[in-house]
């Protein structure tokens, strides 16, 4: 039996979606973010030392890190369905986007979340200074990087319908989270029509909808 340690409104939603695409049975153990801090509850530390989600148990194996989990599950159970054949050009693109998602796309989106929070939550007496510093970081580094990433991904989807090529793959599942986060807090809108179209296409997939029912609340932080 596969068990997914799932945090509400989080990356672990992708794992539920992948398991639905693969048609596998699985158990979901749910954890709720702290409403003030938005951090994971301490019980997740008992599952994995980093205390983050997702973590998957697959028999004896316990694995964290979305990209590794997705690669493992698609290879072990996909029978070639969601991962292009090793050695093919699609496989190389598949690996690239599997890593790009967390390695390149996510960092400025996390910084956006943090600096926006600094601006709204800094103590009253330092707020003007905190805002000035946050704005400086946002305008010089964070927003230009988010926009460059969006332009780049838009251009890549002009070449193929899906990230790895003409076929939907687990790399599209991995890429869903930064694109959903970009739409929710990174300013992504109709200026990037292919990326918006990508979100529309994935959101209408039956497996995506079933995973939302299994996982519950999935509203990404602004
Ligand atoms: N790169 C890791 C990131 C894991 C991660 O940061 N997960 C978030 C959920 S979106 C989390 O558990 N946050 C709660 C916390 O840090 O306390 C992955 O892709 O699995």
mmCIF file of C-alpha atoms and ligand atoms in Angstrom:
data_model
loop_
_atom_site.group_PDB
_atom_site.id
_atom_site.type_symbol
_atom_site.label_atom_id
_atom_site.label_comp_id
_atom_site.label_asym_id
_atom_site.label_seq_id
_atom_site.Cartn_x
_atom_site.Cartn_y
_atom_site.Cartn_z
ATOM 1 C CA UNK A 1 0.000 0.000 0.000
ATOM 2 C CA UNK A 2 1.172 3.512 -0.828
ATOM 3 C CA UNK A 3 0.668 6.176 1.848
ATOM 4 C CA UNK A 4 0.873 9.901 1.092
ATOM 5 C CA UNK A 5 1.536 12.287 3.977
ATOM 6 C CA UNK A 6 -0.486 15.191 2.687
ATOM 7 C CA UNK A 7 -0.516 18.784 3.930
ATOM 8 C CA UNK A 8 -3.485 20.954 3.018
ATOM 9 C CA UNK A 9 -2.884 23.558 0.268
ATOM 10 C CA UNK A 10 0.486 22.173 -0.662
ATOM 11 C CA UNK A 11 2.758 20.447 -3.134
ATOM 12 C CA UNK A 12 1.589 17.041 -1.968
ATOM 13 C CA UNK A 13 -1.564 17.625 -4.035
ATOM 14 C CA UNK A 14 0.598 16.775 -7.048
ATOM 15 C CA UNK A 15 1.320 13.311 -5.670
ATOM 16 C CA UNK A 16 -2.378 12.563 -5.197
ATOM 17 C CA UNK A 17 -2.948 13.683 -8.773
ATOM 18 C CA UNK A 18 -0.157 11.450 -10.100
ATOM 19 C CA UNK A 19 -1.559 8.453 -8.197
ATOM 20 C CA UNK A 20 -4.999 9.149 -9.668
ATOM 21 C CA UNK A 21 -3.508 9.352 -13.182
ATOM 22 C CA UNK A 22 -1.819 5.996 -12.547
ATOM 23 C CA UNK A 23 -5.044 4.481 -11.202
ATOM 24 C CA UNK A 24 -3.343 3.207 -8.037
ATOM 25 C CA UNK A 25 -4.845 2.568 -4.604
ATOM 26 C CA UNK A 26 -3.372 4.729 -1.885
ATOM 27 C CA UNK A 27 -3.983 5.996 1.608
ATOM 28 C CA UNK A 28 -3.893 9.703 2.515
ATOM 29 C CA UNK A 29 -2.694 10.841 5.948
ATOM 30 C CA UNK A 30 -3.731 14.443 6.389
ATOM 31 C CA UNK A 31 -1.935 17.278 8.171
ATOM 32 C CA UNK A 32 -3.182 20.836 8.601
ATOM 33 C CA UNK A 33 -1.054 23.964 8.328
ATOM 34 C CA UNK A 34 -0.934 26.261 11.348
ATOM 35 C CA UNK A 35 -3.381 29.039 10.462
ATOM 36 C CA UNK A 36 -1.093 31.830 11.719
ATOM 37 C CA UNK A 37 2.319 30.695 10.532
ATOM 38 C CA UNK A 38 1.148 28.468 7.654
ATOM 39 C CA UNK A 39 3.841 25.986 8.716
ATOM 40 C CA UNK A 40 3.311 22.229 8.839
ATOM 41 C CA UNK A 41 2.338 20.728 12.211
ATOM 42 C CA UNK A 42 5.083 19.070 14.326
ATOM 43 C CA UNK A 43 3.629 15.585 13.653
ATOM 44 C CA UNK A 44 5.194 15.711 10.184
ATOM 45 C CA UNK A 45 8.629 15.719 11.875
ATOM 46 C CA UNK A 46 7.853 12.251 13.167
ATOM 47 C CA UNK A 47 7.411 11.158 9.557
ATOM 48 C CA UNK A 48 10.555 12.819 8.153
ATOM 49 C CA UNK A 49 13.235 14.955 9.870
ATOM 50 C CA UNK A 50 12.492 17.978 7.666
ATOM 51 C CA UNK A 51 8.821 17.953 8.661
ATOM 52 C CA UNK A 52 7.624 18.904 5.169
ATOM 53 C CA UNK A 53 5.171 17.489 2.728
ATOM 54 C CA UNK A 54 4.999 15.461 0.556
ATOM 55 C CA UNK A 55 6.404 12.274 2.031
ATOM 56 C CA UNK A 56 5.392 8.947 0.524
ATOM 57 C CA UNK A 57 5.658 5.475 1.970
ATOM 58 C CA UNK A 58 5.746 2.725 -0.610
ATOM 59 C CA UNK A 59 6.193 -0.577 1.207
ATOM 60 C CA UNK A 60 9.552 -0.341 2.991
ATOM 61 C CA UNK A 61 10.532 2.831 1.159
ATOM 62 C CA UNK A 62 9.959 6.259 2.667
ATOM 63 C CA UNK A 63 10.662 9.108 0.252
ATOM 64 C CA UNK A 64 10.478 12.911 0.436
ATOM 65 C CA UNK A 65 10.970 15.563 -2.288
ATOM 66 C CA UNK A 66 8.238 15.858 -4.894
ATOM 67 C CA UNK A 67 10.480 15.370 -7.933
ATOM 68 C CA UNK A 68 12.025 12.181 -6.550
ATOM 69 C CA UNK A 69 8.618 10.848 -5.514
ATOM 70 C CA UNK A 70 7.122 11.564 -8.930
ATOM 71 C CA UNK A 71 10.041 10.012 -10.782
ATOM 72 C CA UNK A 72 9.949 6.927 -8.546
ATOM 73 C CA UNK A 73 6.191 6.364 -8.819
ATOM 74 C CA UNK A 74 6.033 7.002 -12.579
ATOM 75 C CA UNK A 75 8.950 4.633 -13.235
ATOM 76 C CA UNK A 76 7.753 1.916 -10.885
ATOM 77 C CA UNK A 77 4.043 1.904 -11.688
ATOM 78 C CA UNK A 78 3.612 3.895 -14.910
ATOM 79 C CA UNK A 79 4.460 1.151 -17.425
ATOM 80 C CA UNK A 80 5.696 3.935 -19.711
ATOM 81 C CA UNK A 81 2.414 5.831 -19.434
ATOM 82 C CA UNK A 82 3.591 9.053 -17.791
ATOM 83 C CA UNK A 83 7.359 8.949 -18.357
ATOM 84 C CA UNK A 84 8.932 9.037 -21.831
ATOM 85 C CA UNK A 85 11.233 6.163 -22.788
ATOM 86 C CA UNK A 86 14.810 6.382 -21.429
ATOM 87 C CA UNK A 87 17.169 7.562 -24.160
ATOM 88 C CA UNK A 88 14.526 9.554 -26.039
ATOM 89 C CA UNK A 89 14.734 13.365 -26.462
ATOM 90 C CA UNK A 90 11.394 13.584 -24.595
ATOM 91 C CA UNK A 91 13.000 11.829 -21.601
ATOM 92 C CA UNK A 92 15.669 14.521 -21.386
ATOM 93 C CA UNK A 93 13.043 17.270 -21.511
ATOM 94 C CA UNK A 94 10.990 15.349 -18.940
ATOM 95 C CA UNK A 95 13.958 15.269 -16.531
ATOM 96 C CA UNK A 96 14.678 18.934 -17.177
ATOM 97 C CA UNK A 97 11.150 20.071 -16.221
ATOM 98 C CA UNK A 98 10.956 17.658 -13.295
ATOM 99 C CA UNK A 99 13.969 19.507 -11.845
ATOM 100 C CA UNK A 100 13.149 23.004 -13.138
ATOM 101 C CA UNK A 101 9.936 23.095 -11.144
ATOM 102 C CA UNK A 102 11.509 23.036 -7.673
ATOM 103 C CA UNK A 103 15.046 24.087 -8.610
ATOM 104 C CA UNK A 104 14.330 27.200 -10.679
ATOM 105 C CA UNK A 105 10.643 28.133 -10.793
ATOM 106 C CA UNK A 106 9.814 27.864 -7.094
ATOM 107 C CA UNK A 107 12.539 29.961 -5.389
ATOM 108 C CA UNK A 108 11.404 33.429 -6.574
ATOM 109 C CA UNK A 109 7.781 32.460 -5.892
ATOM 110 C CA UNK A 110 8.727 31.625 -2.310
ATOM 111 C CA UNK A 111 10.611 34.927 -2.028
ATOM 112 C CA UNK A 112 7.525 36.751 -3.304
ATOM 113 C CA UNK A 113 5.452 35.104 -0.589
ATOM 114 C CA UNK A 114 7.977 36.002 2.106
ATOM 115 C CA UNK A 115 8.551 39.624 1.065
ATOM 116 C CA UNK A 116 4.810 40.231 0.701
ATOM 117 C CA UNK A 117 4.439 38.896 4.227
ATOM 118 C CA UNK A 118 7.236 41.129 5.519
ATOM 119 C CA UNK A 119 5.387 44.096 4.009
ATOM 120 C CA UNK A 120 2.069 43.264 5.612
ATOM 121 C CA UNK A 121 3.211 41.785 8.931
ATOM 122 C CA UNK A 122 6.256 43.817 9.981
ATOM 123 C CA UNK A 123 5.744 45.496 13.374
ATOM 124 C CA UNK A 124 4.177 48.923 12.997
ATOM 125 C CA UNK A 125 7.253 50.936 14.095
ATOM 126 C CA UNK A 126 9.592 49.380 11.486
ATOM 127 C CA UNK A 127 7.009 48.895 8.761
ATOM 128 C CA UNK A 128 8.110 51.752 6.440
ATOM 129 C CA UNK A 129 11.706 50.519 6.467
ATOM 130 C CA UNK A 130 10.689 46.864 6.113
ATOM 131 C CA UNK A 131 8.472 47.815 3.179
ATOM 132 C CA UNK A 132 11.214 49.756 1.455
ATOM 133 C CA UNK A 133 13.638 46.838 1.749
ATOM 134 C CA UNK A 134 11.036 44.320 0.604
ATOM 135 C CA UNK A 135 10.037 46.491 -2.364
ATOM 136 C CA UNK A 136 13.654 46.884 -3.382
ATOM 137 C CA UNK A 137 14.163 43.102 -3.371
ATOM 138 C CA UNK A 138 10.887 42.518 -5.177
ATOM 139 C CA UNK A 139 11.505 45.012 -7.970
ATOM 140 C CA UNK A 140 15.189 44.326 -8.535
ATOM 141 C CA UNK A 141 15.249 40.525 -8.214
ATOM 142 C CA UNK A 142 12.059 38.662 -7.464
ATOM 143 C CA UNK A 143 9.549 40.008 -9.993
ATOM 144 C CA UNK A 144 12.011 40.207 -12.927
ATOM 145 C CA UNK A 145 12.909 36.553 -12.321
ATOM 146 C CA UNK A 146 9.283 35.440 -12.100
ATOM 147 C CA UNK A 147 8.507 37.285 -15.345
ATOM 148 C CA UNK A 148 11.537 35.848 -17.101
ATOM 149 C CA UNK A 149 10.493 32.355 -16.055
ATOM 150 C CA UNK A 150 6.935 32.919 -17.276
ATOM 151 C CA UNK A 151 8.161 34.204 -20.668
ATOM 152 C CA UNK A 152 10.492 31.240 -20.985
ATOM 153 C CA UNK A 153 7.842 28.645 -20.096
ATOM 154 C CA UNK A 154 5.359 30.331 -22.442
ATOM 155 C CA UNK A 155 7.918 30.021 -25.260
ATOM 156 C CA UNK A 156 8.531 26.360 -24.472
ATOM 157 C CA UNK A 157 4.824 25.551 -24.651
ATOM 158 C CA UNK A 158 4.771 27.136 -28.124
ATOM 159 C CA UNK A 159 6.964 24.224 -29.256
ATOM 160 C CA UNK A 160 4.912 21.414 -27.718
ATOM 161 C CA UNK A 161 1.523 21.053 -26.113
ATOM 162 C CA UNK A 162 3.070 19.613 -22.932
ATOM 163 C CA UNK A 163 6.377 20.292 -21.231
ATOM 164 C CA UNK A 164 8.184 17.107 -22.254
ATOM 165 C CA UNK A 165 6.678 16.923 -25.744
ATOM 166 C CA UNK A 166 3.386 16.147 -27.485
ATOM 167 C CA UNK A 167 2.284 13.706 -24.746
ATOM 168 C CA UNK A 168 1.126 14.585 -21.242
ATOM 169 C CA UNK A 169 3.682 13.319 -18.688
ATOM 170 C CA UNK A 170 4.461 13.369 -14.988
ATOM 171 C CA UNK A 171 6.632 16.444 -15.675
ATOM 172 C CA UNK A 172 3.387 18.359 -16.325
ATOM 173 C CA UNK A 173 2.160 17.270 -12.914
ATOM 174 C CA UNK A 174 5.393 18.516 -11.338
ATOM 175 C CA UNK A 175 5.130 21.824 -13.248
ATOM 176 C CA UNK A 176 1.542 22.410 -12.128
ATOM 177 C CA UNK A 177 2.489 23.761 -8.702
ATOM 178 C CA UNK A 178 4.764 26.656 -9.764
ATOM 179 C CA UNK A 179 2.250 27.604 -12.440
ATOM 180 C CA UNK A 180 -0.639 27.544 -9.989
ATOM 181 C CA UNK A 181 1.478 29.563 -7.537
ATOM 182 C CA UNK A 182 2.415 31.995 -10.342
ATOM 183 C CA UNK A 183 -1.215 32.569 -11.092
ATOM 184 C CA UNK A 184 -2.125 32.977 -7.455
ATOM 185 C CA UNK A 185 0.721 35.293 -6.386
ATOM 186 C CA UNK A 186 3.185 35.782 -9.258
ATOM 187 C CA UNK A 187 1.086 37.992 -11.518
ATOM 188 C CA UNK A 188 0.480 35.303 -14.149
ATOM 189 C CA UNK A 189 -2.500 36.232 -16.310
ATOM 190 C CA UNK A 190 -3.684 36.272 -19.950
ATOM 191 C CA UNK A 191 -0.402 37.888 -21.009
ATOM 192 C CA UNK A 192 0.840 34.267 -20.961
ATOM 193 C CA UNK A 193 -1.992 32.542 -22.869
ATOM 194 C CA UNK A 194 -0.266 29.183 -23.299
ATOM 195 C CA UNK A 195 0.457 28.904 -19.592
ATOM 196 C CA UNK A 196 -3.135 29.841 -18.777
ATOM 197 C CA UNK A 197 -4.274 27.267 -21.353
ATOM 198 C CA UNK A 198 -2.048 24.665 -19.689
ATOM 199 C CA UNK A 199 -3.761 25.329 -16.344
ATOM 200 C CA UNK A 200 -7.203 25.094 -17.961
ATOM 201 C CA UNK A 201 -6.299 21.786 -19.582
ATOM 202 C CA UNK A 202 -4.932 20.187 -16.419
ATOM 203 C CA UNK A 203 -7.816 21.462 -14.295
ATOM 204 C CA UNK A 204 -10.305 19.620 -16.466
ATOM 205 C CA UNK A 205 -8.535 16.248 -16.303
ATOM 206 C CA UNK A 206 -10.709 13.711 -14.446
ATOM 207 C CA UNK A 207 -7.710 12.479 -12.405
ATOM 208 C CA UNK A 208 -6.906 16.047 -11.304
ATOM 209 C CA UNK A 209 -10.493 16.516 -10.134
ATOM 210 C CA UNK A 210 -10.535 13.181 -8.305
ATOM 211 C CA UNK A 211 -7.281 14.133 -6.547
ATOM 212 C CA UNK A 212 -8.808 17.406 -5.367
ATOM 213 C CA UNK A 213 -11.702 15.426 -3.887
ATOM 214 C CA UNK A 214 -9.272 13.092 -2.113
ATOM 215 C CA UNK A 215 -6.963 15.867 -0.869
ATOM 216 C CA UNK A 216 -9.497 18.459 0.220
ATOM 217 C CA UNK A 217 -8.736 22.167 0.482
ATOM 218 C CA UNK A 218 -6.304 23.331 -2.230
ATOM 219 C CA UNK A 219 -6.031 27.098 -2.372
ATOM 220 C CA UNK A 220 -2.481 28.322 -2.824
ATOM 221 C CA UNK A 221 -1.167 31.098 -0.631
ATOM 222 C CA UNK A 222 -1.208 34.614 -2.065
HETATM 223 N N1 LIG B 1 11.263 20.803 -2.552
HETATM 224 C C1 LIG B 1 10.391 20.147 -1.615
HETATM 225 C C2 LIG B 1 9.653 21.229 -0.818
HETATM 226 C C3 LIG B 1 8.816 20.673 0.308
HETATM 227 C C4 LIG B 1 8.042 21.796 0.972
HETATM 228 O O1 LIG B 1 8.565 22.890 1.214
HETATM 229 N N2 LIG B 1 6.769 21.532 1.278
HETATM 230 C C5 LIG B 1 5.918 22.540 1.870
HETATM 231 C C6 LIG B 1 4.498 22.352 1.372
HETATM 232 S S1 LIG B 1 4.170 23.170 -0.135
HETATM 233 C C7 LIG B 1 5.830 22.372 3.365
HETATM 234 O O2 LIG B 1 5.793 21.263 3.853
HETATM 235 N N3 LIG B 1 5.710 23.494 4.081
HETATM 236 C C8 LIG B 1 5.427 23.519 5.478
HETATM 237 C C9 LIG B 1 6.609 23.897 6.326
HETATM 238 O O3 LIG B 1 7.677 24.231 5.780
HETATM 239 O O4 LIG B 1 6.451 23.870 7.542
HETATM 240 C C10 LIG B 1 9.422 19.264 -2.417
HETATM 241 O O5 LIG B 1 9.180 19.548 -3.586
HETATM 242 O O6 LIG B 1 8.929 18.261 -1.878
#
